[in-house]
PDB file of C-alpha atoms in Angstrom:
ATOM      1  CA  MET U   1      33.825 -19.279 -78.932  1.00  0.00           C
ATOM      2  CA  SER U   2      34.890 -18.266 -81.714  1.00  0.00           C
ATOM      3  CA  THR U   3      37.890 -20.175 -83.417  1.00  0.00           C
ATOM      4  CA  ASN U   4      38.143 -22.066 -85.669  1.00  0.00           C
ATOM      5  CA  PHE U   5      37.444 -26.228 -87.022  1.00  0.00           C
ATOM      6  CA  THR U   6      40.820 -27.381 -86.010  1.00  0.00           C
ATOM      7  CA  GLU U   7      41.028 -24.942 -82.325  1.00  0.00           C
ATOM      8  CA  ALA U   8      37.334 -26.302 -81.664  1.00  0.00           C
ATOM      9  CA  PHE U   9      37.877 -30.056 -82.486  1.00  0.00           C
ATOM     10  CA  LYS U  10      41.194 -29.569 -80.632  1.00  0.00           C
ATOM     11  CA  PHE U  11      39.650 -27.749 -77.453  1.00  0.00           C
ATOM     12  CA  TYR U  12      36.278 -30.873 -77.201  1.00  0.00           C
ATOM     13  CA  LYS U  13      38.203 -33.324 -77.842  1.00  0.00           C
ATOM     14  CA  ARG U  14      40.814 -33.199 -74.934  1.00  0.00           C
ATOM     15  CA  LYS U  15      40.564 -34.790 -72.036  1.00  0.00           C
ATOM     16  CA  ASN U  16      42.667 -33.537 -68.568  1.00  0.00           C
ATOM     17  CA  PRO U  17      41.611 -30.838 -68.163  1.00  0.00           C
ATOM     18  CA  PHE U  18      37.970 -31.722 -69.559  1.00  0.00           C
ATOM     19  CA  PRO U  19      36.525 -29.016 -71.802  1.00  0.00           C
ATOM     20  CA  ASP U  20      34.520 -26.098 -70.882  1.00  0.00           C
ATOM     21  CA  LEU U  21      31.148 -26.577 -72.316  1.00  0.00           C
ATOM     22  CA  SER U  22      29.529 -23.390 -71.337  1.00  0.00           C
ATOM     23  CA  GLY U  23      30.260 -22.280 -75.069  1.00  0.00           C
ATOM     24  CA  LEU U  24      27.584 -25.562 -76.455  1.00  0.00           C
ATOM     25  CA  VAL U  25      24.141 -24.134 -78.384  1.00  0.00           C
ATOM     26  CA  ASP U  26      21.769 -26.704 -77.017  1.00  0.00           C
ATOM     27  CA  ALA U  27      18.290 -26.481 -78.477  1.00  0.00           C
ATOM     28  CA  HIS U  28      17.217 -28.401 -75.376  1.00  0.00           C
ATOM     29  CA  SER U  29      18.252 -26.376 -72.479  1.00  0.00           C
ATOM     30  CA  GLY U  30      18.198 -23.183 -74.373  1.00  0.00           C
ATOM     31  CA  GLN U  31      22.323 -22.982 -73.162  1.00  0.00           C
ATOM     32  CA  ASN U  32      22.943 -19.955 -76.384  1.00  0.00           C
ATOM     33  CA  ASN U  33      19.885 -20.546 -77.630  1.00  0.00           C
ATOM     34  CA  GLU U  34      20.792 -17.352 -79.173  1.00  0.00           C
ATOM     35  CA  SER U  35      22.648 -18.649 -82.121  1.00  0.00           C
ATOM     36  CA  LEU U  36      19.441 -20.672 -83.666  1.00  0.00           C
ATOM     37  CA  LYS U  37      16.008 -19.622 -85.152  1.00  0.00           C
ATOM     38  CA  PRO U  38      13.289 -21.410 -85.111  1.00  0.00           C
ATOM     39  CA  ILE U  39      12.054 -22.613 -88.612  1.00  0.00           C
ATOM     40  CA  ARG U  40       8.295 -22.925 -89.361  1.00  0.00           C
ATOM     41  CA  CYS U  41       6.702 -26.064 -91.656  1.00  0.00           C
ATOM     42  CA  SER U  42       3.605 -26.988 -92.934  1.00  0.00           C
ATOM     43  CA  ASN U  43       4.373 -30.247 -94.985  1.00  0.00           C
ATOM     44  CA  ALA U  44       2.145 -33.064 -92.342  1.00  0.00           C
ATOM     45  CA  PRO U  45       2.327 -36.400 -94.290  1.00  0.00           C
ATOM     46  CA  GLU U  46      -0.434 -38.955 -93.089  1.00  0.00           C
ATOM     47  CA  ASN U  47       0.840 -41.513 -90.622  1.00  0.00           C
ATOM     48  CA  VAL U  48       3.459 -39.864 -88.860  1.00  0.00           C
ATOM     49  CA  THR U  49       3.228 -41.094 -86.144  1.00  0.00           C
ATOM     50  CA  GLY U  50       3.173 -45.152 -87.744  1.00  0.00           C
ATOM     51  CA  PHE U  51       6.410 -44.578 -87.338  1.00  0.00           C
ATOM     52  CA  GLY U  52       7.174 -43.534 -83.743  1.00  0.00           C
ATOM     53  CA  LEU U  53       7.774 -39.748 -85.185  1.00  0.00           C
ATOM     54  CA  LEU U  54       5.099 -37.352 -82.226  1.00  0.00           C
ATOM     55  CA  SER U  55       2.616 -34.952 -83.838  1.00  0.00           C
ATOM     56  CA  PRO U  56       4.644 -32.677 -85.935  1.00  0.00           C
ATOM     57  CA  GLU U  57       2.721 -30.320 -84.174  1.00  0.00           C
ATOM     58  CA  GLU U  58       4.822 -30.984 -80.980  1.00  0.00           C
ATOM     59  CA  TRP U  59       8.214 -30.602 -82.993  1.00  0.00           C
ATOM     60  CA  LYS U  60      10.718 -28.388 -82.044  1.00  0.00           C
ATOM     61  CA  ILE U  61      13.178 -27.337 -85.740  1.00  0.00           C
ATOM     62  CA  HIS U  62      16.172 -24.925 -85.335  1.00  0.00           C
ATOM     63  CA  GLU U  63      18.543 -23.815 -87.754  1.00  0.00           C
ATOM     64  CA  LEU U  64      21.889 -21.815 -87.391  1.00  0.00           C
ATOM     65  CA  LYS U  65      22.471 -18.503 -86.986  1.00  0.00           C
ATOM     66  CA  HIS U  66      25.457 -18.896 -88.114  1.00  0.00           C
ATOM     67  CA  HIS U  67      25.811 -21.501 -90.562  1.00  0.00           C
ATOM     68  CA  PRO U  68      22.783 -20.975 -93.522  1.00  0.00           C
ATOM     69  CA  GLY U  69      21.122 -24.780 -94.493  1.00  0.00           C
ATOM     70  CA  LEU U  70      22.072 -26.758 -90.334  1.00  0.00           C
ATOM     71  CA  LEU U  71      19.142 -27.706 -88.976  1.00  0.00           C
ATOM     72  CA  VAL U  72      18.013 -29.590 -85.761  1.00  0.00           C
ATOM     73  CA  ILE U  73      15.422 -31.474 -84.406  1.00  0.00           C
ATOM     74  CA  ARG U  74      14.826 -31.827 -81.066  1.00  0.00           C
ATOM     75  CA  ASN U  75      14.288 -35.504 -81.042  1.00  0.00           C
ATOM     76  CA  PRO U  76      10.841 -36.026 -83.212  1.00  0.00           C
ATOM     77  CA  PHE U  77      10.706 -39.354 -81.193  1.00  0.00           C
ATOM     78  CA  THR U  78       8.330 -41.209 -78.758  1.00  0.00           C
ATOM     79  CA  PRO U  79      10.368 -43.175 -76.502  1.00  0.00           C
ATOM     80  CA  SER U  80       8.996 -46.458 -78.366  1.00  0.00           C
ATOM     81  CA  GLY U  81      10.293 -44.905 -81.327  1.00  0.00           C
ATOM     82  CA  GLN U  82      13.385 -44.513 -80.217  1.00  0.00           C
ATOM     83  CA  ARG U  83      13.155 -47.999 -79.218  1.00  0.00           C
ATOM     84  CA  TYR U  84      12.848 -49.312 -82.459  1.00  0.00           C
ATOM     85  CA  TRP U  85      15.254 -47.353 -84.448  1.00  0.00           C
ATOM     86  CA  ALA U  86      18.590 -48.280 -81.570  1.00  0.00           C
ATOM     87  CA  ALA U  87      18.000 -51.740 -82.043  1.00  0.00           C
ATOM     88  CA  ARG U  88      17.276 -51.324 -85.913  1.00  0.00           C
ATOM     89  CA  CYS U  89      20.484 -50.187 -85.458  1.00  0.00           C
ATOM     90  CA  LEU U  90      22.388 -53.499 -83.696  1.00  0.00           C
ATOM     91  CA  LYS U  91      20.227 -55.673 -84.340  1.00  0.00           C
ATOM     92  CA  ASP U  92      20.045 -55.364 -88.234  1.00  0.00           C
ATOM     93  CA  PHE U  93      21.920 -53.281 -89.759  1.00  0.00           C
ATOM     94  CA  PRO U  94      24.635 -54.837 -89.090  1.00  0.00           C
ATOM     95  CA  LYS U  95      24.061 -58.418 -89.894  1.00  0.00           C
ATOM     96  CA  SER U  96      25.090 -60.199 -93.726  1.00  0.00           C
ATOM     97  CA  PRO U  97      25.252 -58.171 -96.721  1.00  0.00           C
ATOM     98  CA  ASN U  98      25.867 -54.873 -95.082  1.00  0.00           C
ATOM     99  CA  ARG U  99      29.113 -53.985 -94.510  1.00  0.00           C
ATOM    100  CA  THR U 100      30.456 -53.181 -90.788  1.00  0.00           C
ATOM    101  CA  ASN U 101      34.060 -52.444 -90.678  1.00  0.00           C
ATOM    102  CA  LEU U 102      34.039 -55.692 -88.204  1.00  0.00           C
ATOM    103  CA  GLN U 103      35.071 -57.679 -91.032  1.00  0.00           C
ATOM    104  CA  THR U 104      38.149 -56.445 -91.930  1.00  0.00           C
ATOM    105  CA  GLN U 105      39.074 -57.625 -88.288  1.00  0.00           C
ATOM    106  CA  ARG U 106      40.376 -60.923 -86.330  1.00  0.00           C
ATOM    107  CA  LEU U 107      36.597 -61.105 -84.911  1.00  0.00           C
ATOM    108  CA  PRO U 108      34.626 -64.930 -84.599  1.00  0.00           C
ATOM    109  CA  GLU U 109      33.649 -65.260 -88.177  1.00  0.00           C
ATOM    110  CA  ASP U 110      30.268 -65.303 -87.151  1.00  0.00           C
ATOM    111  CA  SER U 111      29.802 -61.429 -85.348  1.00  0.00           C
ATOM    112  CA  GLN U 112      31.629 -60.519 -87.986  1.00  0.00           C
ATOM    113  CA  LYS U 113      28.182 -61.468 -90.021  1.00  0.00           C
ATOM    114  CA  ASP U 114      25.403 -60.601 -87.036  1.00  0.00           C
ATOM    115  CA  PHE U 115      27.177 -58.612 -84.582  1.00  0.00           C
ATOM    116  CA  TRP U 116      24.089 -58.444 -81.956  1.00  0.00           C
ATOM    117  CA  GLY U 117      23.178 -61.972 -82.062  1.00  0.00           C
ATOM    118  CA  PHE U 118      26.592 -63.142 -81.659  1.00  0.00           C
ATOM    119  CA  PHE U 119      27.396 -60.293 -78.430  1.00  0.00           C
ATOM    120  CA  THR U 120      24.037 -61.789 -77.181  1.00  0.00           C
ATOM    121  CA  ALA U 121      24.756 -65.231 -77.102  1.00  0.00           C
ATOM    122  CA  THR U 122      27.759 -65.516 -75.524  1.00  0.00           C
ATOM    123  CA  ASP U 123      28.551 -65.637 -71.963  1.00  0.00           C
ATOM    124  CA  ASP U 124      32.382 -63.936 -72.346  1.00  0.00           C
ATOM    125  CA  GLU U 125      32.051 -61.038 -71.052  1.00  0.00           C
ATOM    126  CA  CYS U 126      35.593 -60.010 -71.784  1.00  0.00           C
ATOM    127  CA  VAL U 127      34.253 -60.522 -75.998  1.00  0.00           C
ATOM    128  CA  ARG U 128      31.893 -58.914 -75.372  1.00  0.00           C
ATOM    129  CA  LYS U 129      33.179 -55.643 -74.223  1.00  0.00           C
ATOM    130  CA  LYS U 130      35.716 -55.661 -77.365  1.00  0.00           C
ATOM    131  CA  LEU U 131      32.444 -56.981 -79.494  1.00  0.00           C
ATOM    132  CA  LYS U 132      31.698 -53.129 -78.121  1.00  0.00           C
ATOM    133  CA  SER U 133      34.418 -51.073 -78.649  1.00  0.00           C
ATOM    134  CA  SER U 134      35.406 -52.856 -82.091  1.00  0.00           C
ATOM    135  CA  LEU U 135      31.534 -52.356 -84.169  1.00  0.00           C
ATOM    136  CA  ARG U 136      32.150 -48.114 -85.862  1.00  0.00           C
ATOM    137  CA  TRP U 137      30.534 -48.351 -88.297  1.00  0.00           C
ATOM    138  CA  SER U 138      27.297 -50.849 -90.902  1.00  0.00           C
ATOM    139  CA  THR U 139      26.453 -49.327 -94.598  1.00  0.00           C
ATOM    140  CA  LEU U 140      23.463 -49.563 -95.816  1.00  0.00           C
ATOM    141  CA  GLY U 141      22.204 -49.802 -99.425  1.00  0.00           C
ATOM    142  CA  TYR U 142      25.215 -47.782-101.623  1.00  0.00           C
ATOM    143  CA  HIS U 143      27.907 -49.125 -99.301  1.00  0.00           C
ATOM    144  CA  HIS U 144      30.567 -46.880 -99.443  1.00  0.00           C
ATOM    145  CA  ASP U 145      34.369 -47.425-100.492  1.00  0.00           C
ATOM    146  CA  TRP U 146      36.561 -45.059 -97.955  1.00  0.00           C
ATOM    147  CA  ASP U 147      39.698 -45.704-100.215  1.00  0.00           C
ATOM    148  CA  ASN U 148      37.769 -44.772-103.253  1.00  0.00           C
ATOM    149  CA  LYS U 149      35.503 -42.130-101.828  1.00  0.00           C
ATOM    150  CA  ILE U 150      33.041 -43.512-104.250  1.00  0.00           C
ATOM    151  CA  TYR U 151      29.325 -45.566-104.619  1.00  0.00           C
ATOM    152  CA  THR U 152      29.659 -48.539-106.750  1.00  0.00           C
ATOM    153  CA  GLU U 153      26.341 -50.331-108.552  1.00  0.00           C
ATOM    154  CA  GLU U 154      28.911 -53.662-107.629  1.00  0.00           C
ATOM    155  CA  GLU U 155      28.173 -52.786-103.602  1.00  0.00           C
ATOM    156  CA  LYS U 156      25.475 -51.668-103.494  1.00  0.00           C
ATOM    157  CA  HIS U 157      22.008 -53.823-101.446  1.00  0.00           C
ATOM    158  CA  PRO U 158      18.527 -52.669-100.885  1.00  0.00           C
ATOM    159  CA  PHE U 159      18.028 -50.083 -98.767  1.00  0.00           C
ATOM    160  CA  PRO U 160      16.090 -50.418 -95.600  1.00  0.00           C
ATOM    161  CA  GLU U 161      12.037 -49.334 -96.717  1.00  0.00           C
ATOM    162  CA  ASP U 162      10.820 -48.649 -92.683  1.00  0.00           C
ATOM    163  CA  LEU U 163      14.177 -46.137 -93.141  1.00  0.00           C
ATOM    164  CA  PHE U 164      13.346 -45.195 -96.510  1.00  0.00           C
ATOM    165  CA  SER U 165       9.733 -44.159 -95.698  1.00  0.00           C
ATOM    166  CA  LEU U 166      10.986 -43.058 -92.211  1.00  0.00           C
ATOM    167  CA  THR U 167      13.359 -39.965 -94.169  1.00  0.00           C
ATOM    168  CA  GLY U 168      10.578 -39.853 -97.306  1.00  0.00           C
ATOM    169  CA  ILE U 169       8.839 -38.134 -94.608  1.00  0.00           C
ATOM    170  CA  LEU U 170      11.788 -35.799 -92.737  1.00  0.00           C
ATOM    171  CA  ALA U 171      11.869 -34.610 -95.685  1.00  0.00           C
ATOM    172  CA  GLU U 172       8.202 -33.177 -97.345  1.00  0.00           C
ATOM    173  CA  ILE U 173       8.412 -32.514 -93.835  1.00  0.00           C
ATOM    174  CA  LEU U 174      11.205 -29.511 -93.742  1.00  0.00           C
ATOM    175  CA  ASN U 175      10.478 -29.172 -97.522  1.00  0.00           C
ATOM    176  CA  PHE U 176      12.824 -31.101 -99.583  1.00  0.00           C
ATOM    177  CA  PRO U 177      10.207 -32.375-101.981  1.00  0.00           C
ATOM    178  CA  ASP U 178      11.768 -35.522-104.479  1.00  0.00           C
ATOM    179  CA  TYR U 179      14.502 -36.851-101.572  1.00  0.00           C
ATOM    180  CA  ARG U 180      15.084 -40.546-102.372  1.00  0.00           C
ATOM    181  CA  ALA U 181      17.135 -41.792 -99.236  1.00  0.00           C
ATOM    182  CA  GLN U 182      19.602 -44.482-101.246  1.00  0.00           C
ATOM    183  CA  ALA U 183      22.428 -44.801 -98.799  1.00  0.00           C
ATOM    184  CA  ALA U 184      23.272 -45.364 -94.692  1.00  0.00           C
ATOM    185  CA  ILE U 185      26.454 -45.008 -92.541  1.00  0.00           C
ATOM    186  CA  VAL U 186      25.216 -46.224 -89.143  1.00  0.00           C
ATOM    187  CA  ASN U 187      27.765 -45.101 -86.739  1.00  0.00           C
ATOM    188  CA  PHE U 188      28.277 -46.451 -83.091  1.00  0.00           C
ATOM    189  CA  TYR U 189      30.854 -44.490 -80.629  1.00  0.00           C
ATOM    190  CA  PRO U 190      31.559 -45.615 -77.047  1.00  0.00           C
ATOM    191  CA  GLN U 191      32.998 -43.273 -74.554  1.00  0.00           C
ATOM    192  CA  GLY U 192      36.457 -42.076 -75.042  1.00  0.00           C
ATOM    193  CA  SER U 193      35.110 -42.645 -79.518  1.00  0.00           C
ATOM    194  CA  THR U 194      36.182 -39.288 -82.261  1.00  0.00           C
ATOM    195  CA  LEU U 195      34.966 -38.574 -85.742  1.00  0.00           C
ATOM    196  CA  ALA U 196      37.480 -36.593 -87.216  1.00  0.00           C
ATOM    197  CA  GLY U 197      36.572 -33.334 -89.188  1.00  0.00           C
ATOM    198  CA  HIS U 198      35.590 -34.402 -93.207  1.00  0.00           C
ATOM    199  CA  THR U 199      33.281 -33.393 -95.793  1.00  0.00           C
ATOM    200  CA  ASP U 200      30.690 -35.838 -97.406  1.00  0.00           C
ATOM    201  CA  HIS U 201      30.814 -34.918-101.006  1.00  0.00           C
ATOM    202  CA  SER U 202      30.689 -38.500-102.629  1.00  0.00           C
ATOM    203  CA  GLU U 203      27.987 -38.677-103.655  1.00  0.00           C
ATOM    204  CA  ILE U 204      26.264 -37.331-107.380  1.00  0.00           C
ATOM    205  CA  ASP U 205      23.065 -34.936-106.581  1.00  0.00           C
ATOM    206  CA  LEU U 206      25.135 -32.555-103.901  1.00  0.00           C
ATOM    207  CA  GLU U 207      21.437 -31.192-103.310  1.00  0.00           C
ATOM    208  CA  ALA U 208      19.743 -33.472-101.776  1.00  0.00           C
ATOM    209  CA  PRO U 209      20.398 -32.974 -97.512  1.00  0.00           C
ATOM    210  CA  LEU U 210      22.079 -35.666 -95.623  1.00  0.00           C
ATOM    211  CA  PHE U 211      19.952 -36.355 -92.273  1.00  0.00           C
ATOM    212  CA  SER U 212      21.568 -37.454 -89.009  1.00  0.00           C
ATOM    213  CA  ILE U 213      19.596 -39.293 -86.012  1.00  0.00           C
ATOM    214  CA  SER U 214      20.877 -39.667 -82.272  1.00  0.00           C
ATOM    215  CA  PHE U 215      20.623 -42.156 -80.604  1.00  0.00           C
ATOM    216  CA  GLY U 216      21.774 -43.340 -76.853  1.00  0.00           C
ATOM    217  CA  GLN U 217      24.447 -40.685 -75.073  1.00  0.00           C
ATOM    218  CA  ASP U 218      25.234 -36.734 -76.097  1.00  0.00           C
ATOM    219  CA  ALA U 219      27.733 -35.911 -77.805  1.00  0.00           C
ATOM    220  CA  ILE U 220      29.639 -32.352 -79.448  1.00  0.00           C
ATOM    221  CA  PHE U 221      28.747 -31.926 -82.921  1.00  0.00           C
ATOM    222  CA  LEU U 222      30.907 -29.708 -84.402  1.00  0.00           C
ATOM    223  CA  ILE U 223      30.244 -27.366 -87.820  1.00  0.00           C
ATOM    224  CA  GLY U 224      32.060 -25.410 -89.365  1.00  0.00           C
ATOM    225  CA  GLY U 225      32.553 -23.678 -93.200  1.00  0.00           C
ATOM    226  CA  THR U 226      34.533 -25.158 -96.266  1.00  0.00           C
ATOM    227  CA  SER U 227      37.710 -24.889 -94.665  1.00  0.00           C
ATOM    228  CA  LYS U 228      39.106 -26.069 -90.935  1.00  0.00           C
ATOM    229  CA  ASP U 229      40.193 -22.335 -91.023  1.00  0.00           C
ATOM    230  CA  ASP U 230      36.579 -20.726 -91.149  1.00  0.00           C
ATOM    231  CA  PRO U 231      34.971 -20.719 -87.204  1.00  0.00           C
ATOM    232  CA  ALA U 232      32.625 -23.328 -86.094  1.00  0.00           C
ATOM    233  CA  THR U 233      30.174 -24.008 -83.777  1.00  0.00           C
ATOM    234  CA  ALA U 234      29.600 -26.711 -80.691  1.00  0.00           C
ATOM    235  CA  LEU U 235      25.204 -28.404 -80.754  1.00  0.00           C
ATOM    236  CA  ARG U 236      25.268 -30.638 -77.768  1.00  0.00           C
ATOM    237  CA  LEU U 237      22.391 -33.885 -78.875  1.00  0.00           C
ATOM    238  CA  HIS U 238      20.811 -35.200 -77.537  1.00  0.00           C
ATOM    239  CA  SER U 239      19.017 -39.128 -77.415  1.00  0.00           C
ATOM    240  CA  GLY U 240      16.435 -38.298 -80.554  1.00  0.00           C
ATOM    241  CA  ASP U 241      17.430 -35.401 -82.255  1.00  0.00           C
ATOM    242  CA  ILE U 242      17.482 -35.097 -86.108  1.00  0.00           C
ATOM    243  CA  VAL U 243      20.297 -32.655 -87.402  1.00  0.00           C
ATOM    244  CA  VAL U 244      20.141 -31.668 -90.986  1.00  0.00           C
ATOM    245  CA  MET U 245      22.936 -30.699 -93.444  1.00  0.00           C
ATOM    246  CA  SER U 246      21.633 -28.850 -96.790  1.00  0.00           C
ATOM    247  CA  ARG U 247      22.143 -25.466 -98.609  1.00  0.00           C
ATOM    248  CA  GLU U 248      25.786 -23.965 -98.299  1.00  0.00           C
ATOM    249  CA  SER U 249      25.735 -26.707 -95.067  1.00  0.00           C
ATOM    250  CA  ARG U 250      26.452 -29.193 -96.545  1.00  0.00           C
ATOM    251  CA  LEU U 251      29.560 -29.690 -97.751  1.00  0.00           C
ATOM    252  CA  CYS U 252      30.748 -27.737 -93.935  1.00  0.00           C
ATOM    253  CA  TYR U 253      33.379 -29.754 -92.311  1.00  0.00           C
ATOM    254  CA  HIS U 254      31.885 -31.966 -89.202  1.00  0.00           C
ATOM    255  CA  ALA U 255      32.798 -33.612 -86.470  1.00  0.00           C
ATOM    256  CA  VAL U 256      31.934 -35.553 -83.712  1.00  0.00           C
ATOM    257  CA  PRO U 257      35.451 -34.296 -80.859  1.00  0.00           C
ATOM    258  CA  LYS U 258      33.735 -36.250 -77.734  1.00  0.00           C
ATOM    259  CA  ILE U 259      30.934 -38.314 -76.706  1.00  0.00           C
ATOM    260  CA  LEU U 260      29.164 -37.011 -73.874  1.00  0.00           C
ATOM    261  CA  SER U 261      27.395 -38.989 -70.880  1.00  0.00           C
ATOM    262  CA  ASP U 262      23.349 -38.270 -70.723  1.00  0.00           C
ATOM    263  CA  SER U 263      21.537 -39.954 -67.550  1.00  0.00           C
ATOM    264  CA  GLN U 264      18.395 -39.535 -68.455  1.00  0.00           C
ATOM    265  CA  GLU U 265      17.363 -42.708 -70.027  1.00  0.00           C
ATOM    266  CA  ILE U 266      14.616 -40.783 -72.130  1.00  0.00           C
ATOM    267  CA  TRP U 267      13.879 -44.031 -74.025  1.00  0.00           C
ATOM    268  CA  ASN U 268      12.732 -45.702 -71.486  1.00  0.00           C
ATOM    269  CA  ALA U 269      10.396 -43.192 -70.697  1.00  0.00           C
ATOM    270  CA  GLU U 270       6.696 -43.857 -70.050  1.00  0.00           C
ATOM    271  CA  TYR U 271       5.195 -43.867 -73.139  1.00  0.00           C
ATOM    272  CA  PHE U 272       2.123 -44.976 -74.648  1.00  0.00           C
ATOM    273  CA  PRO U 273       2.179 -47.850 -77.688  1.00  0.00           C
ATOM    274  CA  GLU U 274       1.251 -46.039 -80.712  1.00  0.00           C
ATOM    275  CA  THR U 275      -1.395 -48.201 -82.044  1.00  0.00           C
ATOM    276  CA  THR U 276      -1.214 -48.255 -86.169  1.00  0.00           C
ATOM    277  CA  LEU U 277       2.740 -49.364 -86.913  1.00  0.00           C
ATOM    278  CA  ALA U 278       3.350 -48.303 -90.584  1.00  0.00           C
ATOM    279  CA  ALA U 279       3.869 -50.871 -92.753  1.00  0.00           C
ATOM    280  CA  GLU U 280       7.125 -50.802 -93.580  1.00  0.00           C
ATOM    281  CA  MET U 281       7.474 -51.233 -89.950  1.00  0.00           C
ATOM    282  CA  ASP U 282       8.168 -54.964 -88.284  1.00  0.00           C
ATOM    283  CA  GLY U 283       5.946 -55.466 -85.804  1.00  0.00           C
ATOM    284  CA  ASP U 284       7.362 -58.486 -84.101  1.00  0.00           C
ATOM    285  CA  LEU U 285      10.055 -55.588 -82.703  1.00  0.00           C
ATOM    286  CA  TRP U 286       7.890 -52.903 -82.722  1.00  0.00           C
ATOM    287  CA  GLU U 287       5.808 -55.570 -79.601  1.00  0.00           C
ATOM    288  CA  LYS U 288       9.674 -57.056 -78.746  1.00  0.00           C
ATOM    289  CA  CYS U 289      11.203 -53.826 -78.116  1.00  0.00           C
ATOM    290  CA  SER U 290       8.468 -52.997 -75.302  1.00  0.00           C
ATOM    291  CA  ARG U 291       9.460 -56.509 -73.215  1.00  0.00           C
ATOM    292  CA  LYS U 292      12.314 -55.286 -70.472  1.00  0.00           C
ATOM    293  CA  SER U 293      13.714 -59.414 -70.587  1.00  0.00           C
ATOM    294  CA  PHE U 294      14.243 -58.327 -74.998  1.00  0.00           C
ATOM    295  CA  TRP U 295      14.719 -54.343 -74.409  1.00  0.00           C
ATOM    296  CA  SER U 296      17.895 -55.006 -71.746  1.00  0.00           C
ATOM    297  CA  PRO U 297      20.345 -55.906 -73.452  1.00  0.00           C
ATOM    298  CA  PHE U 298      19.971 -53.466 -75.894  1.00  0.00           C
ATOM    299  CA  ASN U 299      19.512 -50.319 -72.280  1.00  0.00           C
ATOM    300  CA  GLU U 300      22.947 -52.155 -71.517  1.00  0.00           C
ATOM    301  CA  TYR U 301      24.549 -50.527 -74.775  1.00  0.00           C
ATOM    302  CA  LEU U 302      22.563 -47.057 -75.217  1.00  0.00           C
ATOM    303  CA  ARG U 303      23.976 -46.669 -71.514  1.00  0.00           C
ATOM    304  CA  ASP U 304      27.210 -45.548 -72.637  1.00  0.00           C
ATOM    305  CA  CYS U 305      26.919 -45.619 -76.156  1.00  0.00           C
ATOM    306  CA  ARG U 306      25.809 -43.396 -78.758  1.00  0.00           C
ATOM    307  CA  ILE U 307      24.580 -44.398 -83.027  1.00  0.00           C
ATOM    308  CA  ASN U 308      23.991 -42.162 -85.014  1.00  0.00           C
ATOM    309  CA  LEU U 309      22.081 -42.723 -88.314  1.00  0.00           C
ATOM    310  CA  ASN U 310      23.596 -41.124 -91.283  1.00  0.00           C
ATOM    311  CA  ILE U 311      21.573 -40.846 -94.287  1.00  0.00           C
ATOM    312  CA  ARG U 312      22.141 -39.545 -97.751  1.00  0.00           C
ATOM    313  CA  GLN U 313      20.450 -39.804-101.459  1.00  0.00           C
ATOM    314  CA  VAL U 314      23.058 -40.879-103.741  1.00  0.00           C
ATOM    315  CA  LEU U 315      21.930 -40.095-107.227  1.00  0.00           C
ATOM    316  CA  SER U 316      20.391 -37.087-109.184  1.00  0.00           C
ATOM    317  CA  GLY U 317      16.899 -37.489-109.984  1.00  0.00           C
ATOM    318  CA  ASN U 318      15.317 -40.335-111.048  1.00  0.00           C
ATOM    319  CA  ALA U 319      18.253 -41.701-112.126  1.00  0.00           C
ATOM    320  CA  THR U 320      17.979 -45.572-110.852  1.00  0.00           C
ATOM    321  CA  THR U 321      21.689 -46.598-111.645  1.00  0.00           C
ATOM    322  CA  LEU U 322      25.187 -44.124-111.160  1.00  0.00           C
TER     323      LEU U 322
END
């Protein structure tokens, strides 16, 4: 589909008639794979599997030919790894003192402090439905000021150690030395939701890559150029896929015009638990995610929603403050 970013967004966002998906690039099915260039990475740090990842030798990494620096890692997670990180996104990352959009809405105060605790405790199905559709984002580490599009030292909390180490491993394998995760935005997408076209330019170090990890339902990810008049490419992202925006693609327009249904539930596939878990990981949560009774509400959420974990470095070099 050869069209500019604005036209492509409108095309894939529409509901009636439903858009033709034959133009999507899909690293899983091989659809339009002539747009993808295989990438080989030789760096493989120790203890990779301790973070819910497959061995790097099994990873399939591609670069989008018409968008240099846009990398796609085809689901490098084990099913148990997907469960752990999805649970972290829902159970822990929307908790106070992290920021969420719920703090600006007329919802019970307990839900604003602990979304998942309140969500799973209430028996009121109407309240659960409202909460599920209301939660749209949570921020970690440096909290982004959406109005002024800046980060400040006053709006900052400790960054999760397990997520810091996970992205450090990804950066090392992809040869991005000295990468340090310092801020994250967790986006929550109920069916029917979208993310409008934008660029990410609030960080001081714009040379550092952005890591974007998907869990749950599929999504159409649209990547264009530095102008909305530039041609755009649409990717179909599946649960566990990782998109890396680096080099030329780092400041390009991107968007999510549509959430797609995927009934595969790869996070529920048969799996063998990792024998050694990294010290930064929450071992208790990891073990609980293997229990059907504990995992069931997370599973229900993922069956019709998508989670996107977007991680970035804020500071330049070895700087410790803004």
